[in-house]
């Protein structure tokens, strides 16, 4: 006989509560499924599945019997940094192949857009100019992927398959076939200086915050292209606007920002060489989160180690 477990779903990103309830209840007998903010007695709650922050005035301390927070996403940093989260509560995150493929498609699209000079051709079209532009082969260009989690590794593979030279940067050493892997802060300036494309897929941590500031942006290769799909806190946006102004950086595809939604007054909105998307780098997670969460729930019920436990010390 399964023990009764109260699960609370907290979503700001459109998690389908009917579907979550169905997926869990059809696999497990004794689920008491609740949806925020109609959560009833908070002392009942054992497990929270969430894709957002607890709103103002709320804290994990409101749930004294909480044992597990299952984050429905990859960027779990703000949950781990929440000072109200008790040390013994396990936090898991997604490591989704579907998310990784979707994000890699975004990155590839951004790289090819610039590589194939789509904007230059559009400008020519506007002037009714029929003129072929030189495009160097992909094999002569290097793409640096910052962050080699599942999304970074998938992106690196996609770019390799297209024939680009690919380098990767992480915190700890990595060995990925075909990818020149470097790690640690000391290796970053040289990597940036030899890369035509820089694709950032880093989490938001104390060590990544503001990493791409004026000094680091000055290390970029002249005319290189930046894609940020990880977290907005990585980039000092005023410094990026300055680097774009000096044409140090030829253009940028930005999906994440230091403040989201991107404020109306941000110069990034109207910048002619910046493309903005609203933190929508991934298109769809399909079936994956349900099966991943149900598998983890099985492990939770059996008191076994769960999959994809986030590391509080690392912050991701
Ligand atoms: P992880 O968060 O699991 O891994 C992060 C990678 O970054 C690891 O390779 C890690 O190195 C590296 N890293 C972390 N800190 C540093 C540092 N200080 N210096 C160098 N490398 C560092 O990767 P995922 O692929 O799962 O996700 C990447 C990020 O993408 C998420 O954290 C999230 O913020 C973002 N994201 C954005 C989405 C969007 O819609 N735009 C959707 C999904 C995710 P090491 O391997 O050595 O630990």
Coordinates of C-alpha atoms and ligand atoms in Angstrom, one line a residue:
X1 CA 0.0 0.0 0.0
X2 CA 1.5 3.4 -1.1
X3 CA 1.7 6.1 1.5
X4 CA -0.4 9.2 0.8
X5 CA 1.7 12.0 -0.6
X6 CA 0.5 15.6 -1.1
X7 CA 2.0 17.2 -4.2
X8 CA 1.7 20.9 -4.9
X9 CA 2.1 22.2 -8.5
X10 CA 3.3 25.9 -8.7
X11 CA 3.5 27.2 -12.3
X12 CA 3.8 30.5 -14.0
X13 CA 4.9 29.0 -17.3
X14 CA 1.7 27.2 -18.3
X15 CA 2.2 23.7 -16.8
X16 CA -1.0 21.8 -17.6
X17 CA -2.3 21.0 -14.1
X18 CA -5.0 18.6 -15.5
X19 CA -2.4 16.7 -17.4
X20 CA 0.0 16.6 -14.4
X21 CA -2.8 15.3 -12.2
X22 CA -3.7 12.6 -14.8
X23 CA -0.1 11.5 -15.4
X24 CA 0.5 11.1 -11.7
X25 CA -2.8 9.7 -10.6
X26 CA -2.9 7.1 -13.4
X27 CA 0.5 5.7 -12.3
X28 CA 0.3 6.0 -8.5
X29 CA -2.6 5.2 -6.1
X30 CA -2.3 7.7 -3.3
X31 CA -1.7 11.1 -4.7
X32 CA -3.3 14.1 -3.2
X33 CA -2.6 16.6 -6.0
X34 CA -3.0 20.3 -5.4
X35 CA -2.5 23.4 -7.6
X36 CA -1.1 26.7 -6.2
X37 CA -2.6 28.9 -4.8
X38 CA -5.4 26.5 -3.8
X39 CA -3.1 24.4 -1.7
X40 CA -5.1 23.8 1.4
X41 CA -3.2 23.1 4.6
X42 CA 0.4 23.8 3.8
X43 CA 1.6 21.4 6.5
X44 CA 0.3 18.5 4.4
X45 CA 2.6 19.3 1.5
X46 CA 5.4 16.7 1.0
X47 CA 6.5 17.6 -2.5
X48 CA 6.4 20.7 -4.7
X49 CA 6.7 20.6 -8.5
X50 CA 7.4 24.1 -9.7
X51 CA 8.7 26.1 -12.7
X52 CA 8.8 29.5 -11.0
X53 CA 9.7 31.4 -7.8
X54 CA 7.5 31.4 -4.8
X55 CA 5.7 34.7 -5.0
X56 CA 6.3 37.7 -2.7
X57 CA 5.4 37.0 0.9
X58 CA 5.8 33.2 0.5
X59 CA 8.6 31.0 1.7
X60 CA 9.6 27.3 1.7
X61 CA 9.3 27.6 5.5
X62 CA 5.5 27.8 5.0
X63 CA 5.7 24.0 4.2
X64 CA 7.2 22.4 7.3
X65 CA 6.9 18.9 6.0
X66 CA 8.4 19.5 2.5
X67 CA 10.9 16.9 1.4
X68 CA 11.4 17.3 -2.3
X69 CA 11.2 20.2 -4.8
X70 CA 11.1 19.0 -8.4
X71 CA 12.0 21.9 -10.6
X72 CA 10.3 21.7 -14.1
X73 CA 13.2 23.1 -16.0
X74 CA 17.0 23.3 -16.2
X75 CA 17.8 26.7 -14.7
X76 CA 17.2 25.8 -11.1
X77 CA 19.6 28.5 -9.6
X78 CA 17.0 30.7 -8.0
X79 CA 15.4 27.8 -6.1
X80 CA 18.8 26.7 -4.8
X81 CA 19.6 30.3 -3.7
X82 CA 16.3 30.7 -1.9
X83 CA 17.4 31.2 1.7
X84 CA 14.1 29.8 3.0
X85 CA 14.8 26.4 1.5
X86 CA 15.7 24.0 4.3
X87 CA 19.1 22.2 3.8
X88 CA 17.5 18.7 4.0
X89 CA 15.0 19.3 1.1
X90 CA 16.1 17.5 -2.1
X91 CA 16.0 19.6 -5.2
X92 CA 15.8 17.9 -8.6
X93 CA 15.8 19.5 -12.0
X94 CA 15.2 18.4 -15.6
X95 CA 17.9 17.1 -17.8
X96 CA 15.8 16.9 -20.9
X97 CA 16.9 15.7 -24.3
X98 CA 13.9 17.3 -25.9
X99 CA 14.8 20.7 -24.3
X100 CA 18.4 20.2 -25.4
X101 CA 17.4 19.5 -29.0
X102 CA 15.1 22.4 -29.1
X103 CA 17.7 24.8 -27.7
X104 CA 20.3 23.5 -30.0
X105 CA 18.0 24.2 -33.0
X106 CA 17.7 27.8 -31.8
X107 CA 21.5 28.1 -31.5
X108 CA 22.1 26.6 -34.9
X109 CA 19.5 28.9 -36.5
X110 CA 21.3 32.0 -34.9
X111 CA 24.7 30.8 -36.1
X112 CA 23.5 30.1 -39.6
X113 CA 21.6 33.3 -39.9
X114 CA 24.8 35.2 -39.3
X115 CA 27.1 32.8 -41.1
X116 CA 25.0 33.0 -44.3
X117 CA 24.7 36.8 -44.1
X118 CA 20.9 36.7 -44.1
X119 CA 20.7 40.3 -42.8
X120 CA 23.1 41.6 -45.5
X121 CA 21.0 39.9 -48.2
X122 CA 17.9 41.4 -46.7
X123 CA 19.5 44.9 -46.9
X124 CA 20.4 44.2 -50.5
X125 CA 16.8 43.0 -51.2
X126 CA 15.5 46.2 -49.7
X127 CA 17.6 48.1 -52.2
X128 CA 16.8 45.7 -55.1
X129 CA 20.5 44.8 -55.4
X130 CA 21.4 41.5 -57.1
X131 CA 24.9 40.7 -55.9
X132 CA 26.4 37.6 -54.5
X133 CA 28.3 38.0 -51.2
X134 CA 31.3 36.0 -50.2
X135 CA 30.7 33.5 -47.5
X136 CA 33.6 31.6 -45.9
X137 CA 33.1 27.8 -45.5
X138 CA 31.9 26.7 -42.1
X139 CA 35.0 24.7 -41.7
X140 CA 37.0 27.9 -41.4
X141 CA 34.9 29.2 -38.5
X142 CA 35.0 28.4 -34.9
X143 CA 32.0 28.3 -32.6
X144 CA 32.6 28.4 -28.8
X145 CA 30.0 26.8 -26.7
X146 CA 30.1 28.2 -23.1
X147 CA 28.6 25.6 -20.8
X148 CA 28.8 21.9 -21.6
X149 CA 25.7 20.6 -19.8
X150 CA 23.2 18.5 -21.9
X151 CA 22.2 21.6 -23.9
X152 CA 25.7 22.7 -24.6
X153 CA 26.9 19.3 -25.6
X154 CA 23.9 18.8 -27.9
X155 CA 24.5 22.2 -29.5
X156 CA 28.2 21.4 -29.9
X157 CA 27.2 18.2 -31.7
X158 CA 24.8 19.9 -34.1
X159 CA 27.4 22.5 -35.0
X160 CA 30.0 19.9 -35.6
X161 CA 27.7 18.1 -37.9
X162 CA 27.3 21.3 -39.9
X163 CA 31.1 21.4 -40.3
X164 CA 32.1 24.2 -37.9
X165 CA 35.2 24.0 -35.7
X166 CA 33.7 23.7 -32.2
X167 CA 35.2 24.5 -28.9
X168 CA 33.6 24.1 -25.5
X169 CA 34.1 25.8 -22.1
X170 CA 33.1 24.4 -18.7
X171 CA 34.1 24.5 -15.1
X172 CA 35.6 21.1 -14.9
X173 CA 37.6 19.3 -17.7
X174 CA 35.6 17.5 -20.4
X175 CA 36.5 15.2 -23.2
X176 CA 34.1 15.4 -26.2
X177 CA 35.0 13.9 -29.5
X178 CA 35.7 16.6 -32.1
X179 CA 35.4 19.4 -29.6
X180 CA 38.3 21.4 -28.3
X181 CA 37.5 21.5 -24.6
X182 CA 38.9 24.0 -22.2
X183 CA 37.9 24.9 -18.7
X184 CA 38.2 27.5 -16.0
X185 CA 38.3 31.3 -16.1
X186 CA 41.9 31.6 -17.2
X187 CA 41.1 29.8 -20.5
X188 CA 38.2 32.0 -21.4
X189 CA 39.8 35.1 -22.9
X190 CA 41.9 33.1 -25.4
X191 CA 38.9 31.1 -26.4
X192 CA 36.8 34.2 -27.0
X193 CA 39.6 35.8 -29.0
X194 CA 39.6 32.9 -31.5
X195 CA 35.9 32.3 -31.9
X196 CA 33.6 33.6 -34.6
X197 CA 30.5 32.6 -32.7
X198 CA 30.0 32.4 -29.0
X199 CA 27.0 30.5 -27.7
X200 CA 26.3 30.9 -24.0
X201 CA 24.5 28.1 -22.3
X202 CA 25.6 28.8 -18.7
X203 CA 23.5 28.7 -15.5
X204 CA 23.0 31.7 -13.3
X205 CA 25.5 31.4 -10.4
X206 CA 27.7 33.7 -8.3
X207 CA 30.5 32.9 -10.7
X208 CA 28.7 33.5 -14.0
X209 CA 27.0 36.7 -13.0
X210 CA 28.4 39.6 -15.0
X211 CA 31.1 37.4 -16.5
X212 CA 30.7 38.9 -19.9
X213 CA 31.5 42.5 -18.9
X214 CA 33.4 45.2 -20.7
X215 CA 36.8 43.5 -20.0
X216 CA 35.7 40.1 -21.2
X217 CA 33.7 41.5 -24.2
X218 CA 36.9 43.2 -25.2
X219 CA 38.5 39.8 -25.6
X220 CA 36.0 38.8 -28.3
X221 CA 37.3 38.4 -31.9
X222 CA 36.5 41.5 -33.9
X223 CA 33.2 41.0 -35.8
X224 CA 32.2 37.9 -33.8
X225 CA 28.6 36.9 -33.1
X226 CA 27.0 36.3 -29.6
X227 CA 24.1 34.0 -28.8
X228 CA 22.9 33.9 -25.2
X229 CA 20.4 31.2 -24.3
X230 CA 21.5 30.4 -20.8
X231 CA 20.8 33.2 -18.3
X232 CA 20.6 37.0 -18.7
X233 CA 22.7 37.7 -15.6
X234 CA 25.8 36.5 -17.6
X235 CA 26.0 39.7 -19.6
X236 CA 26.4 43.3 -18.5
X237 CA 23.9 44.6 -21.1
X238 CA 25.3 48.2 -21.2
X239 CA 28.7 46.8 -21.9
X240 CA 27.3 44.7 -24.7
X241 CA 25.6 47.7 -26.3
X242 CA 29.0 49.5 -26.2
X243 CA 30.7 46.5 -27.8
X244 CA 28.1 46.4 -30.5
X245 CA 28.6 50.1 -31.1
X246 CA 32.3 49.5 -31.6
X247 CA 31.5 46.6 -34.0
X248 CA 33.7 44.4 -31.8
X249 CA 30.6 42.2 -31.7
X250 CA 28.8 42.2 -35.0
X251 CA 25.4 41.1 -33.7
X252 CA 23.7 39.1 -31.0
X253 CA 20.7 36.8 -30.6
X254 CA 19.5 37.1 -27.1
X255 CA 16.8 35.0 -25.5
X256 CA 17.5 35.8 -21.8
X257 CA 18.0 39.1 -20.1
X258 CA 19.1 40.5 -16.7
X259 CA 15.5 41.7 -16.2
X260 CA 12.6 39.7 -17.7
X261 CA 10.4 40.7 -19.4
X262 CA 12.9 42.9 -21.1
X263 CA 11.9 46.5 -20.0
X264 CA 10.4 48.7 -22.7
X265 CA 13.2 51.2 -22.3
X266 CA 16.0 48.7 -23.0
X267 CA 18.2 49.8 -26.0
X268 CA 18.3 46.1 -27.0
X269 CA 14.7 46.1 -28.3
X270 CA 15.5 48.5 -31.1
X271 CA 19.2 47.7 -31.7
X272 CA 19.5 47.0 -35.5
X273 CA 22.0 44.1 -34.9
X274 CA 20.2 42.5 -31.9
X275 CA 17.5 39.9 -32.2
X276 CA 15.3 39.5 -29.1
X277 CA 13.2 36.5 -28.2
X278 CA 11.2 36.2 -24.9
X279 CA 13.0 33.4 -23.1
X280 CA 11.5 31.0 -25.5
X281 CA 14.6 29.1 -26.6
X282 CA 12.9 25.9 -26.1
X283 CA 9.7 25.1 -28.0
X284 CA 8.2 22.1 -26.4
X285 CA 9.1 19.5 -23.9
X286 CA 6.6 16.9 -25.2
X287 CA 6.2 13.9 -23.0
X288 CA 9.5 14.0 -21.3
X289 CA 8.9 15.9 -18.0
X290 CA 6.0 13.6 -17.0
X291 CA 8.0 10.4 -17.5
X292 CA 11.1 11.9 -15.8
X293 CA 9.1 13.2 -12.8
X294 CA 7.2 9.9 -12.5
X295 CA 10.4 7.9 -12.5
X296 CA 11.8 10.2 -9.9
X297 CA 8.6 9.9 -7.9
X298 CA 9.0 6.1 -7.9
X299 CA 12.5 6.5 -6.5
X300 CA 11.2 9.0 -3.9
X301 CA 8.6 6.5 -2.7
X302 CA 11.2 3.8 -2.5
X303 CA 13.6 6.1 -0.6
X304 CA 16.2 5.6 -3.3
X305 CA 18.6 8.2 -4.7
X306 CA 16.7 10.3 -7.2
X307 CA 17.9 11.4 -10.7
X308 CA 19.2 14.8 -11.6
X309 CA 19.6 16.1 -8.1
X310 CA 20.8 19.7 -8.2
X311 CA 24.0 20.5 -6.5
X312 CA 23.5 23.4 -4.0
X313 CA 27.2 24.2 -3.7
X314 CA 27.7 24.5 -7.5
X315 CA 24.4 26.2 -7.9
X316 CA 23.0 24.2 -10.8
Ligands
LIG1 P1 23.8 22.6 -16.7 O1 23.2 23.8 -16.0 O2 23.5 21.3 -16.2 O3 25.4 22.8 -16.8 C1 26.0 24.0 -16.9 C2 27.3 23.9 -17.7 O4 27.9 25.2 -17.5 C3 28.2 22.8 -17.2 O5 29.0 22.3 -18.3 C4 29.1 23.6 -16.2 O6 30.5 23.1 -16.1 C5 29.2 25.0 -16.9 N1 29.5 26.0 -16.0 C6 28.8 26.4 -14.9 N2 29.4 27.4 -14.2 C7 30.5 27.6 -14.9 C8 31.6 28.5 -14.7 N3 31.7 29.3 -13.7 N4 32.6 28.4 -15.6 C9 32.6 27.6 -16.6 N5 31.6 26.7 -16.8 C10 30.6 26.7 -16.0 O7 23.5 22.8 -18.2 P2 22.1 22.6 -19.1 O8 22.7 22.3 -20.4 O9 21.2 21.7 -18.4 O10 21.5 24.1 -19.0 C11 22.3 25.2 -19.3 C12 21.5 26.5 -18.9 O11 20.6 26.8 -20.0 C13 20.6 26.3 -17.7 O12 21.3 26.5 -16.5 C14 19.5 27.4 -17.9 O13 20.0 28.6 -17.3 C15 19.5 27.6 -19.4 N6 18.3 27.3 -20.0 C16 17.6 28.2 -20.8 C17 16.4 28.0 -21.4 C18 15.8 29.0 -22.3 O14 14.6 28.9 -22.6 N7 16.5 30.0 -22.7 C19 15.8 26.6 -21.3 C20 16.6 25.7 -20.6 C21 17.8 26.0 -20.0 P3 30.7 21.6 -15.5 O15 30.2 20.7 -16.5 O16 32.2 21.6 -15.4 O17 30.0 21.6 -14.2

